[in-house]
PDB file of C-alpha atoms in Angstrom:
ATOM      1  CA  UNK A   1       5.836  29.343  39.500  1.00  0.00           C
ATOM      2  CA  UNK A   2       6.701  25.317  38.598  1.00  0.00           C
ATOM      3  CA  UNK A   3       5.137  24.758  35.092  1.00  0.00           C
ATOM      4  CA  UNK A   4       4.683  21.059  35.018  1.00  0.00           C
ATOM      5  CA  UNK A   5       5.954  18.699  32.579  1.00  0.00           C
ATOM      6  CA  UNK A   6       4.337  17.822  29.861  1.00  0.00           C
ATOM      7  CA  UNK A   7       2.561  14.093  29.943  1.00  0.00           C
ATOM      8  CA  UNK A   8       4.741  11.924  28.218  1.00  0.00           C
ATOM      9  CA  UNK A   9       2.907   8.664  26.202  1.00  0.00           C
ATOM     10  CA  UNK A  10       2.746   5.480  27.357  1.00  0.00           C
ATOM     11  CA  UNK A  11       4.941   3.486  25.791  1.00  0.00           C
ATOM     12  CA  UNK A  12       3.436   0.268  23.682  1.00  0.00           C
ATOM     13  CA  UNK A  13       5.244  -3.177  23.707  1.00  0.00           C
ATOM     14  CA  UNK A  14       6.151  -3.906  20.160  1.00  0.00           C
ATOM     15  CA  UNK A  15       5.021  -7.740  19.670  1.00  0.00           C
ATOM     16  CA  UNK A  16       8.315  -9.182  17.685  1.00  0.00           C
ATOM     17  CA  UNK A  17       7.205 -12.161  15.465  1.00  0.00           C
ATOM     18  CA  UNK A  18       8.279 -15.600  16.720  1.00  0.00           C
ATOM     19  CA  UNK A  19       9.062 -18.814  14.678  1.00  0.00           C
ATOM     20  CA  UNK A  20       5.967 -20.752  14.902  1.00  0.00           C
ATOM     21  CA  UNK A  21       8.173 -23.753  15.397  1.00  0.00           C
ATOM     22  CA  UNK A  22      10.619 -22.916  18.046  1.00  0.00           C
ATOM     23  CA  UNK A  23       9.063 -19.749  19.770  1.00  0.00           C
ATOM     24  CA  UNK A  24      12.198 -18.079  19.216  1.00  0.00           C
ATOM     25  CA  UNK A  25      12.011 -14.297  17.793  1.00  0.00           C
ATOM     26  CA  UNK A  26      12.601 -13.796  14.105  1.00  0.00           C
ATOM     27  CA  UNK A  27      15.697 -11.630  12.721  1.00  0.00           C
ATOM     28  CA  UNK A  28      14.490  -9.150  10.324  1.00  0.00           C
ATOM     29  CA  UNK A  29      17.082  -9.079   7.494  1.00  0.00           C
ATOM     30  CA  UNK A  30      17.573  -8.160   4.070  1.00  0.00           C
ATOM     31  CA  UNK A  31      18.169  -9.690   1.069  1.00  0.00           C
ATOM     32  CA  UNK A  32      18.790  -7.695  -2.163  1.00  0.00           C
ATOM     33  CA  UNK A  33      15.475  -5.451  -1.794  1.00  0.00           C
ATOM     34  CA  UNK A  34      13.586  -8.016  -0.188  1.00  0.00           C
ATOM     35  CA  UNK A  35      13.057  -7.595   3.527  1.00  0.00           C
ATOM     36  CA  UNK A  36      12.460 -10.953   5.614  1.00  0.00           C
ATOM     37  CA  UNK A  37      12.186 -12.480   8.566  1.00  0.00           C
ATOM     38  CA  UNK A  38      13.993 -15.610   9.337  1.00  0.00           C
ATOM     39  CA  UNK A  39      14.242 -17.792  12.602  1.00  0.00           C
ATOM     40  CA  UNK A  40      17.465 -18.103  14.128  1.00  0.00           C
ATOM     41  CA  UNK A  41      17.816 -21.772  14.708  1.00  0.00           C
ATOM     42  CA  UNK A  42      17.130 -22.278  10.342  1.00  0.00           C
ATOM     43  CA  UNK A  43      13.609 -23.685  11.129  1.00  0.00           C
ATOM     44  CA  UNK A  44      12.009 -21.133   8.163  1.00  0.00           C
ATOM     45  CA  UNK A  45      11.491 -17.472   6.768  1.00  0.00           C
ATOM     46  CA  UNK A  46       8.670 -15.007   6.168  1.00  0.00           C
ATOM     47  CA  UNK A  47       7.976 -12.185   4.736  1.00  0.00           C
ATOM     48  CA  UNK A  48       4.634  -9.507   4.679  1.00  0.00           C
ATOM     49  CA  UNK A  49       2.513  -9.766   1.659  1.00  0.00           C
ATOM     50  CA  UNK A  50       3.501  -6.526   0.215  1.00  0.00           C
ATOM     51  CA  UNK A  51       7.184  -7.419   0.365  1.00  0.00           C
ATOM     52  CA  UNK A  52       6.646 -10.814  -1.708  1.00  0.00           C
ATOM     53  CA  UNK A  53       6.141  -8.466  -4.868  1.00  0.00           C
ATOM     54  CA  UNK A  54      10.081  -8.703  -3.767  1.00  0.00           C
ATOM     55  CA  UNK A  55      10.535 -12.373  -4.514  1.00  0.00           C
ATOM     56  CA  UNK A  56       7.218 -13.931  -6.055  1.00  0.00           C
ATOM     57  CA  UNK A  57       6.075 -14.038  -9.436  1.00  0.00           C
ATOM     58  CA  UNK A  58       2.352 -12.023  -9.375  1.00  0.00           C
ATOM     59  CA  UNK A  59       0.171 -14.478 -10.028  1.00  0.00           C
ATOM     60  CA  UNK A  60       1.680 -16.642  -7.033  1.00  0.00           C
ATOM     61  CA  UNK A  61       0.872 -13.724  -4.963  1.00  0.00           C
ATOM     62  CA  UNK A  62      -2.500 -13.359  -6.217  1.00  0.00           C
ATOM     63  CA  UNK A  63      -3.298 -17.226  -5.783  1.00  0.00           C
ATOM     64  CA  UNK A  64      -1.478 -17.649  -2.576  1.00  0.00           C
ATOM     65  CA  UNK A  65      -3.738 -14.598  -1.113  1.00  0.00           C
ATOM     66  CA  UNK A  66      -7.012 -16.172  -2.336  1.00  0.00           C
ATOM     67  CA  UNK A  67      -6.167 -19.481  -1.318  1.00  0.00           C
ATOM     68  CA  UNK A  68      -5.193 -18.128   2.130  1.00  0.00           C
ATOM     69  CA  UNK A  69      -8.465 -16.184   2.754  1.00  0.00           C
ATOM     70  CA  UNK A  70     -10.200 -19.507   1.951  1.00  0.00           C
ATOM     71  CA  UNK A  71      -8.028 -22.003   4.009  1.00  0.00           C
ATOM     72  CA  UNK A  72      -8.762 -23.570   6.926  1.00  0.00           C
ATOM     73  CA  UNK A  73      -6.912 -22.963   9.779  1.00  0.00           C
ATOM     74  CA  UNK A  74      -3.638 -25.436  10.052  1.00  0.00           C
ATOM     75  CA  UNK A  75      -1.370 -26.634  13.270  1.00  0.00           C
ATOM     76  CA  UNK A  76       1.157 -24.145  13.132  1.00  0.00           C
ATOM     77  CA  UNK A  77       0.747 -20.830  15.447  1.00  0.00           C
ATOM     78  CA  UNK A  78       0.868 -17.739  14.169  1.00  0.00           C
ATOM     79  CA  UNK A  79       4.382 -15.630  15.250  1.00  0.00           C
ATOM     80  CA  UNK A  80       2.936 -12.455  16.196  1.00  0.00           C
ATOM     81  CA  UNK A  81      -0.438 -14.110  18.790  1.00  0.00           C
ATOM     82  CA  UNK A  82      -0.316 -17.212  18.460  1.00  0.00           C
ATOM     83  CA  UNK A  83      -3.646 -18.411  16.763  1.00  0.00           C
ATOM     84  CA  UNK A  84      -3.759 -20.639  14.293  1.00  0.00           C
ATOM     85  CA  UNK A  85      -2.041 -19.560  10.654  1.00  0.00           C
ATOM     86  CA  UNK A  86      -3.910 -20.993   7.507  1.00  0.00           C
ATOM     87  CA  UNK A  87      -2.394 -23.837   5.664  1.00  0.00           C
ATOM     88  CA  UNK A  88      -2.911 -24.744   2.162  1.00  0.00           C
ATOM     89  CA  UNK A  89      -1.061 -26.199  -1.053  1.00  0.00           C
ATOM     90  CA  UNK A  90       0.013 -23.366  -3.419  1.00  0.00           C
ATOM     91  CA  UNK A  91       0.477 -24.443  -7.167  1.00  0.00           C
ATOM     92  CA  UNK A  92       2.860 -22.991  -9.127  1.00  0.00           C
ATOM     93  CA  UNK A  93       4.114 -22.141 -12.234  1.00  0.00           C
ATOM     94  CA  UNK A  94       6.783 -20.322 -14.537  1.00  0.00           C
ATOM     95  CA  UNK A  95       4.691 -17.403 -16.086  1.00  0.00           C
ATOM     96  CA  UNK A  96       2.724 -14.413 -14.829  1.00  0.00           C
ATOM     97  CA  UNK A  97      -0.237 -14.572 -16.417  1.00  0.00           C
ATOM     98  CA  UNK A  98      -3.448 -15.130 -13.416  1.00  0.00           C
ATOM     99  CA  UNK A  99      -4.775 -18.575 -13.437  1.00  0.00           C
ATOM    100  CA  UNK A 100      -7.597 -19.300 -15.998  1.00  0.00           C
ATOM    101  CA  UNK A 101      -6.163 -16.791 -18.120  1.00  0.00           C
ATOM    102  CA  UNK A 102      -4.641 -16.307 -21.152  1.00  0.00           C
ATOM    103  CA  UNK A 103      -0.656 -17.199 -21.417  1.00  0.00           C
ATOM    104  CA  UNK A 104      -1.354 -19.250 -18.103  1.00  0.00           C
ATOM    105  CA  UNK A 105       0.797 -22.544 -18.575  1.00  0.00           C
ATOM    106  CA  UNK A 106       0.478 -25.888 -16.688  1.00  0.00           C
ATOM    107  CA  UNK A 107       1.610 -26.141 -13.117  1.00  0.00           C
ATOM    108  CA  UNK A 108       5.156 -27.522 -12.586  1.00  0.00           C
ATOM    109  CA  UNK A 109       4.955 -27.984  -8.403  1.00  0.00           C
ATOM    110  CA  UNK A 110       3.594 -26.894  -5.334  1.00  0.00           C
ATOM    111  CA  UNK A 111       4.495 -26.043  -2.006  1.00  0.00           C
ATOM    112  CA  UNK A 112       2.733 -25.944   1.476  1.00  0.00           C
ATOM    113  CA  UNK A 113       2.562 -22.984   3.116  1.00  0.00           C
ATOM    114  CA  UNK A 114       1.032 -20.970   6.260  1.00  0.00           C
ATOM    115  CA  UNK A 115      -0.184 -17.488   6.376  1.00  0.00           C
ATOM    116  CA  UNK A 116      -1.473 -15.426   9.070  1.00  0.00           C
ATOM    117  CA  UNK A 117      -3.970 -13.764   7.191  1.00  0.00           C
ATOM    118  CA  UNK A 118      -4.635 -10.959   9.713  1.00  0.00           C
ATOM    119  CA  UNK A 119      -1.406  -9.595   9.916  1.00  0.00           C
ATOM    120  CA  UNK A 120      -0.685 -10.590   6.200  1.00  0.00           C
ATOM    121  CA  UNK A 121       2.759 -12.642   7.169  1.00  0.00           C
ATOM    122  CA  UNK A 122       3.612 -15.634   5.168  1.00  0.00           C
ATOM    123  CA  UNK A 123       5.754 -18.676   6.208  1.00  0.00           C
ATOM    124  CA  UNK A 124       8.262 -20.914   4.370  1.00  0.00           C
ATOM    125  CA  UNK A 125       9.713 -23.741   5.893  1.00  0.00           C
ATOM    126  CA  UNK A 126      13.265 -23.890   4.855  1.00  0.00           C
ATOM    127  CA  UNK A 127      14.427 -24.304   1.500  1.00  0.00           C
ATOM    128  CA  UNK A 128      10.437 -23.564   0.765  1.00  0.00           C
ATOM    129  CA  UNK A 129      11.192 -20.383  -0.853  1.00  0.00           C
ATOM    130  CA  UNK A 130      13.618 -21.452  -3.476  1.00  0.00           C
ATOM    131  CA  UNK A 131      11.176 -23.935  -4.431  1.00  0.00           C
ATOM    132  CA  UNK A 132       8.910 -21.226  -6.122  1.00  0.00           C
ATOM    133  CA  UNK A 133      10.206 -19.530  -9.296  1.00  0.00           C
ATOM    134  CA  UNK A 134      11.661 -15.808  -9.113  1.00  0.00           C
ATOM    135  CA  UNK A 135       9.441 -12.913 -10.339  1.00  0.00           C
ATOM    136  CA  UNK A 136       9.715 -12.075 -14.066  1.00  0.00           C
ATOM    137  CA  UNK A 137      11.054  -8.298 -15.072  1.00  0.00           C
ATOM    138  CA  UNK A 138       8.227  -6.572 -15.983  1.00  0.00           C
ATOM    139  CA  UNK A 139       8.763  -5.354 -19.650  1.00  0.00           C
ATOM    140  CA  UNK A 140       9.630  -2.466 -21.074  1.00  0.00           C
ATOM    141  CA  UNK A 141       6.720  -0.147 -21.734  1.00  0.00           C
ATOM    142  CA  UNK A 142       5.277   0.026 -25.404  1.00  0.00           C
ATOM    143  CA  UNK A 143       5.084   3.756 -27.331  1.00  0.00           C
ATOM    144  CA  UNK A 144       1.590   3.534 -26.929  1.00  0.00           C
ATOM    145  CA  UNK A 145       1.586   3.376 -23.185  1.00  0.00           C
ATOM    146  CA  UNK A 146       4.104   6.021 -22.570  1.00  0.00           C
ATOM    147  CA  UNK A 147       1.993   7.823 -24.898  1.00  0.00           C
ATOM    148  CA  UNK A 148      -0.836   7.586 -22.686  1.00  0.00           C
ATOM    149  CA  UNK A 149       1.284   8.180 -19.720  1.00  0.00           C
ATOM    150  CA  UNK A 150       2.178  11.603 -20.763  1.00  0.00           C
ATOM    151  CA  UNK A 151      -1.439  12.700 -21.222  1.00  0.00           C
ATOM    152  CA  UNK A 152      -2.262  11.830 -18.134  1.00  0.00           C
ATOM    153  CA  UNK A 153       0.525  13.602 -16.196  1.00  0.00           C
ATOM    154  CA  UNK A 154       0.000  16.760 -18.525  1.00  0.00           C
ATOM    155  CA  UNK A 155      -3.839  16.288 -17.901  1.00  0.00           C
ATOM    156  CA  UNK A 156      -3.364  16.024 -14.438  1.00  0.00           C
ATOM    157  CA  UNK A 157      -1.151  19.427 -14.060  1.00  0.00           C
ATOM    158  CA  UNK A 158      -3.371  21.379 -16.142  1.00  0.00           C
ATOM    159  CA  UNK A 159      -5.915  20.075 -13.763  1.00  0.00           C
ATOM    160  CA  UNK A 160      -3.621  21.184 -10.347  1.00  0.00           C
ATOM    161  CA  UNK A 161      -3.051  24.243 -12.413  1.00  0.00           C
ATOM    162  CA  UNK A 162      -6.704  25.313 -12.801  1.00  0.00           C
ATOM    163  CA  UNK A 163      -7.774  24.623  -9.301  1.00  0.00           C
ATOM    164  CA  UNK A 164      -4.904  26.397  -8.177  1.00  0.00           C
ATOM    165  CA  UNK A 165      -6.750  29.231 -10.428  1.00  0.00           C
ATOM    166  CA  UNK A 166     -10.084  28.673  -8.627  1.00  0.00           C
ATOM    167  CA  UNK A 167      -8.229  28.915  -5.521  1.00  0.00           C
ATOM    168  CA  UNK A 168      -6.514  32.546  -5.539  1.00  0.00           C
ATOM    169  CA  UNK A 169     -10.085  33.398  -7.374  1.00  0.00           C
ATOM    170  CA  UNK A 170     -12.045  32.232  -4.196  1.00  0.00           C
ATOM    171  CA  UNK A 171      -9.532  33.950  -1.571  1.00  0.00           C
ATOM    172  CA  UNK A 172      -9.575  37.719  -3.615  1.00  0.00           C
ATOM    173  CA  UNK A 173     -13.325  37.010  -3.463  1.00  0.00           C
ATOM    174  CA  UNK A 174     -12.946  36.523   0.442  1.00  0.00           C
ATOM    175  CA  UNK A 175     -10.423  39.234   0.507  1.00  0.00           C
ATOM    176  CA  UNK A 176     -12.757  41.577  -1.296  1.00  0.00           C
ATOM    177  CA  UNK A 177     -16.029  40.462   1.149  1.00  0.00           C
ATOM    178  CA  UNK A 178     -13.996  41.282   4.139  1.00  0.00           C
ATOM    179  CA  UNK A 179     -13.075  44.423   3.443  1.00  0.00           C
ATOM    180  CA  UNK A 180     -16.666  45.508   2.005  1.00  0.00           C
ATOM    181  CA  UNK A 181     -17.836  44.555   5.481  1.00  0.00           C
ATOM    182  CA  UNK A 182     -15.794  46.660   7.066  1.00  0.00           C
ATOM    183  CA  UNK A 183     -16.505  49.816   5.684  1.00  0.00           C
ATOM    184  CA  UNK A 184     -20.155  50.173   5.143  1.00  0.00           C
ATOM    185  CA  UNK A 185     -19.489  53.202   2.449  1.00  0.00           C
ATOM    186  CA  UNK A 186     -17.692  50.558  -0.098  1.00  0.00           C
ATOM    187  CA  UNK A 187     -20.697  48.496   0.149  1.00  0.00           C
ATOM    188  CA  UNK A 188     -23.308  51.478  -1.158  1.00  0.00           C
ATOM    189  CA  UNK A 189     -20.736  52.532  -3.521  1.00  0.00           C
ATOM    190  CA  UNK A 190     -20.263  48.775  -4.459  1.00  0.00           C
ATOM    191  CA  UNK A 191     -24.073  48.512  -4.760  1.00  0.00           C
ATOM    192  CA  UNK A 192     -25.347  51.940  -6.954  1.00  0.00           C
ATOM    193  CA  UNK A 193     -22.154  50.644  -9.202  1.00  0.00           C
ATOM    194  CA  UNK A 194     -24.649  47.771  -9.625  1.00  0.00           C
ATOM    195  CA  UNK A 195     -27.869  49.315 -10.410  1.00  0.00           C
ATOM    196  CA  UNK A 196     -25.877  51.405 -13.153  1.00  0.00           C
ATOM    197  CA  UNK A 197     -24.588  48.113 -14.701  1.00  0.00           C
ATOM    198  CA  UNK A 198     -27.647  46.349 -14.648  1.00  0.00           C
ATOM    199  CA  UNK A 199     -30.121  49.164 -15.494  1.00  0.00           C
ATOM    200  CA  UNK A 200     -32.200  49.020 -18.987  1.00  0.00           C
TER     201      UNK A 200
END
Protein backbone atom coordinates (compact mmCIF):
# COMPACT_ATOMS: atom_id res chain seq x y z
CA UNK A 1 0.00 0.00 0.00
CA UNK A 2 1.30 3.71 -1.53
CA UNK A 3 0.57 6.24 1.32
CA UNK A 4 0.38 9.47 -0.54
CA UNK A 5 2.30 12.49 0.04
CA UNK A 6 1.37 14.89 2.07
CA UNK A 7 -0.14 18.29 0.27
CA UNK A 8 2.50 20.63 0.23
CA UNK A 9 1.36 24.72 0.43
CA UNK A 10 1.17 26.84 -2.21
CA UNK A 11 3.77 28.95 -2.30
CA UNK A 12 2.97 32.99 -2.05
CA UNK A 13 4.96 35.57 -4.18
CA UNK A 14 6.65 37.85 -1.75
CA UNK A 15 5.90 41.52 -3.23
CA UNK A 16 9.64 43.19 -2.83
CA UNK A 17 9.23 47.02 -2.41
CA UNK A 18 10.23 49.10 -5.46
CA UNK A 19 11.64 52.71 -5.59
CA UNK A 20 8.71 54.76 -6.36
CA UNK A 21 10.95 56.66 -8.70
CA UNK A 22 12.71 54.18 -10.82
CA UNK A 23 10.62 50.89 -10.33
CA UNK A 24 13.68 49.24 -9.43
CA UNK A 25 13.55 46.82 -6.20
CA UNK A 26 14.88 48.18 -2.95
CA UNK A 27 18.05 46.54 -1.09
CA UNK A 28 17.23 45.88 2.41
CA UNK A 29 20.36 46.83 4.42
CA UNK A 30 21.51 47.73 7.69
CA UNK A 31 22.83 50.45 9.28
CA UNK A 32 24.00 50.32 12.94
CA UNK A 33 20.54 48.80 14.32
CA UNK A 34 18.52 50.46 11.89
CA UNK A 35 17.18 48.30 9.10
CA UNK A 36 16.38 50.16 5.66
CA UNK A 37 15.58 49.98 2.42
CA UNK A 38 17.38 51.91 -0.16
CA UNK A 39 17.07 52.04 -4.08
CA UNK A 40 19.90 50.97 -5.98
CA UNK A 41 20.37 53.71 -8.48
CA UNK A 42 20.67 56.48 -5.02
CA UNK A 43 17.16 57.86 -5.91
CA UNK A 44 16.07 57.50 -1.84
CA UNK A 45 15.62 55.22 1.35
CA UNK A 46 12.83 53.93 3.58
CA UNK A 47 12.28 52.40 6.39
CA UNK A 48 8.85 50.74 8.36
CA UNK A 49 7.45 52.87 11.04
CA UNK A 50 8.51 50.71 13.83
CA UNK A 51 12.13 50.76 12.69
CA UNK A 52 12.27 54.77 12.68
CA UNK A 53 12.30 54.50 16.64
CA UNK A 54 15.92 53.47 15.02
CA UNK A 55 16.76 56.86 13.61
CA UNK A 56 13.96 59.53 14.54
CA UNK A 57 13.58 61.54 17.46
CA UNK A 58 9.81 60.44 19.04
CA UNK A 59 7.98 63.22 18.59
CA UNK A 60 8.96 63.25 14.71
CA UNK A 61 7.53 59.87 14.67
CA UNK A 62 4.49 60.78 16.41
CA UNK A 63 3.88 63.95 14.09
CA UNK A 64 4.99 62.35 10.93
CA UNK A 65 2.27 59.42 11.68
CA UNK A 66 -0.55 61.92 12.33
CA UNK A 67 0.27 64.05 9.59
CA UNK A 68 0.39 60.98 7.30
CA UNK A 69 -3.06 59.58 8.30
CA UNK A 70 -4.36 63.08 7.45
CA UNK A 71 -2.51 63.76 4.08
CA UNK A 72 -3.75 63.71 0.92
CA UNK A 73 -2.60 61.42 -1.40
CA UNK A 74 0.70 62.81 -3.43
CA UNK A 75 2.30 61.79 -7.08
CA UNK A 76 4.62 59.34 -6.00
CA UNK A 77 3.51 55.43 -6.09
CA UNK A 78 3.70 53.46 -3.39
CA UNK A 79 6.75 50.53 -3.68
CA UNK A 80 4.93 47.62 -2.55
CA UNK A 81 1.19 48.26 -5.10
CA UNK A 82 1.59 51.02 -6.51
CA UNK A 83 -1.21 53.46 -5.25
CA UNK A 84 -0.65 56.62 -4.37
CA UNK A 85 1.74 57.29 -1.02
CA UNK A 86 0.68 60.42 1.11
CA UNK A 87 2.74 63.50 0.90
CA UNK A 88 3.05 66.14 3.40
CA UNK A 89 5.64 68.70 5.03
CA UNK A 90 7.00 67.35 8.35
CA UNK A 91 8.33 70.09 10.83
CA UNK A 92 10.97 69.47 12.89
CA UNK A 93 12.81 70.13 15.74
CA UNK A 94 15.78 69.32 18.24
CA UNK A 95 13.88 68.01 21.40
CA UNK A 96 11.50 65.18 22.24
CA UNK A 97 8.96 66.63 23.91
CA UNK A 98 5.23 66.11 21.59
CA UNK A 99 4.16 69.25 19.95
CA UNK A 100 2.01 71.65 22.11
CA UNK A 101 3.70 70.38 25.01
CA UNK A 102 5.80 71.27 27.57
CA UNK A 103 9.80 71.48 26.73
CA UNK A 104 8.54 71.63 22.97
CA UNK A 105 10.96 74.28 21.29
CA UNK A 106 10.46 76.18 17.98
CA UNK A 107 10.82 74.38 14.70
CA UNK A 108 14.25 74.66 13.00
CA UNK A 109 13.19 72.95 9.31
CA UNK A 110 11.14 70.69 7.53
CA UNK A 111 11.25 68.12 5.09
CA UNK A 112 8.78 66.55 2.50
CA UNK A 113 8.06 63.25 2.75
CA UNK A 114 5.76 60.20 1.43
CA UNK A 115 4.32 57.41 3.38
CA UNK A 116 2.35 54.52 2.43
CA UNK A 117 0.21 54.50 5.25
CA UNK A 118 -1.16 50.96 4.75
CA UNK A 119 1.85 49.16 4.84
CA UNK A 120 3.42 51.78 7.29
CA UNK A 121 6.70 52.43 4.88
CA UNK A 122 8.16 55.83 4.82
CA UNK A 123 10.23 57.49 2.01
CA UNK A 124 13.21 59.89 1.98
CA UNK A 125 14.49 61.25 -1.01
CA UNK A 126 18.18 61.30 -0.75
CA UNK A 127 20.06 63.17 1.65
CA UNK A 128 16.28 63.60 3.24
CA UNK A 129 17.15 61.62 6.18
CA UNK A 130 20.15 63.45 7.43
CA UNK A 131 18.14 66.45 7.26
CA UNK A 132 16.11 65.42 10.44
CA UNK A 133 17.94 65.39 13.80
CA UNK A 134 19.07 61.92 15.43
CA UNK A 135 16.98 60.48 18.32
CA UNK A 136 17.99 61.64 21.83
CA UNK A 137 19.26 58.75 24.49
CA UNK A 138 16.59 58.24 26.59
CA UNK A 139 17.81 59.00 30.21
CA UNK A 140 18.77 57.15 32.82
CA UNK A 141 15.93 56.03 35.03
CA UNK A 142 15.29 58.00 38.39
CA UNK A 143 15.27 55.88 42.02
CA UNK A 144 11.79 56.46 42.08
CA UNK A 145 11.00 54.67 38.88
CA UNK A 146 13.15 51.70 39.41
CA UNK A 147 11.47 51.74 42.62
CA UNK A 148 8.25 51.28 41.07
CA UNK A 149 9.65 48.91 38.61
CA UNK A 150 10.51 46.41 41.18
CA UNK A 151 7.01 46.33 42.68
CA UNK A 152 5.61 45.62 39.76
CA UNK A 153 7.79 42.66 38.69
CA UNK A 154 7.57 41.29 42.40
CA UNK A 155 3.73 42.01 42.19
CA UNK A 156 3.47 40.38 39.10
CA UNK A 157 5.32 36.95 40.28
CA UNK A 158 3.47 36.75 43.38
CA UNK A 159 0.57 37.06 41.08
CA UNK A 160 2.00 33.99 38.49
CA UNK A 161 2.79 32.37 41.76
CA UNK A 162 -0.75 32.29 43.19
CA UNK A 163 -2.50 31.26 40.07
CA UNK A 164 -0.06 28.71 39.66
CA UNK A 165 -1.57 27.78 43.32
CA UNK A 166 -5.16 27.90 42.01
CA UNK A 167 -4.04 25.79 39.29
CA UNK A 168 -2.60 22.45 40.99
CA UNK A 169 -5.75 23.28 43.50
CA UNK A 170 -8.26 22.96 40.52
CA UNK A 171 -6.49 19.75 38.89
CA UNK A 172 -6.34 17.63 42.61
CA UNK A 173 -9.98 18.78 42.65
CA UNK A 174 -10.41 17.13 39.09
CA UNK A 175 -8.15 14.39 40.12
CA UNK A 176 -10.19 13.73 43.21
CA UNK A 177 -13.83 13.97 41.06
CA UNK A 178 -12.54 11.41 38.71
CA UNK A 179 -11.71 8.96 40.84
CA UNK A 180 -14.97 9.39 43.14
CA UNK A 181 -16.79 8.62 39.91
CA UNK A 182 -15.28 5.68 39.42
CA UNK A 183 -15.88 3.86 42.36
CA UNK A 184 -19.35 4.45 43.54
CA UNK A 185 -18.32 3.17 47.30
CA UNK A 186 -15.85 6.39 47.74
CA UNK A 187 -18.70 8.51 46.87
CA UNK A 188 -21.16 7.11 49.94
CA UNK A 189 -18.22 7.00 52.09
CA UNK A 190 -17.31 10.56 50.79
CA UNK A 191 -20.94 11.58 51.46
CA UNK A 192 -21.94 10.04 55.31
CA UNK A 193 -18.26 11.74 56.02
CA UNK A 194 -20.41 14.79 55.20
CA UNK A 195 -23.48 14.44 57.15
CA UNK A 196 -21.09 13.75 60.26
CA UNK A 197 -19.28 17.09 59.59
CA UNK A 198 -22.16 19.07 59.05
CA UNK A 199 -24.58 17.55 61.63
CA UNK A 200 -25.85 19.82 64.76
Amino acid sequence: MTSTPPSRRPSVPVTMPRCPDCGLELRLGSHGALDRWSCPAGHGLAMTLSESYERLQEDEIARLWELARAAGPGTRPSPFDGRPMAHFVLPYDDDEALEGEPGDGVDTGEVHLDVDVANQFIWFDADELDELPLDLPNPEPTAEVLEAERRIVAQFGADLEAAAEAREADDLAERLYRRVARNPRALSTLDRLGRTLTAY
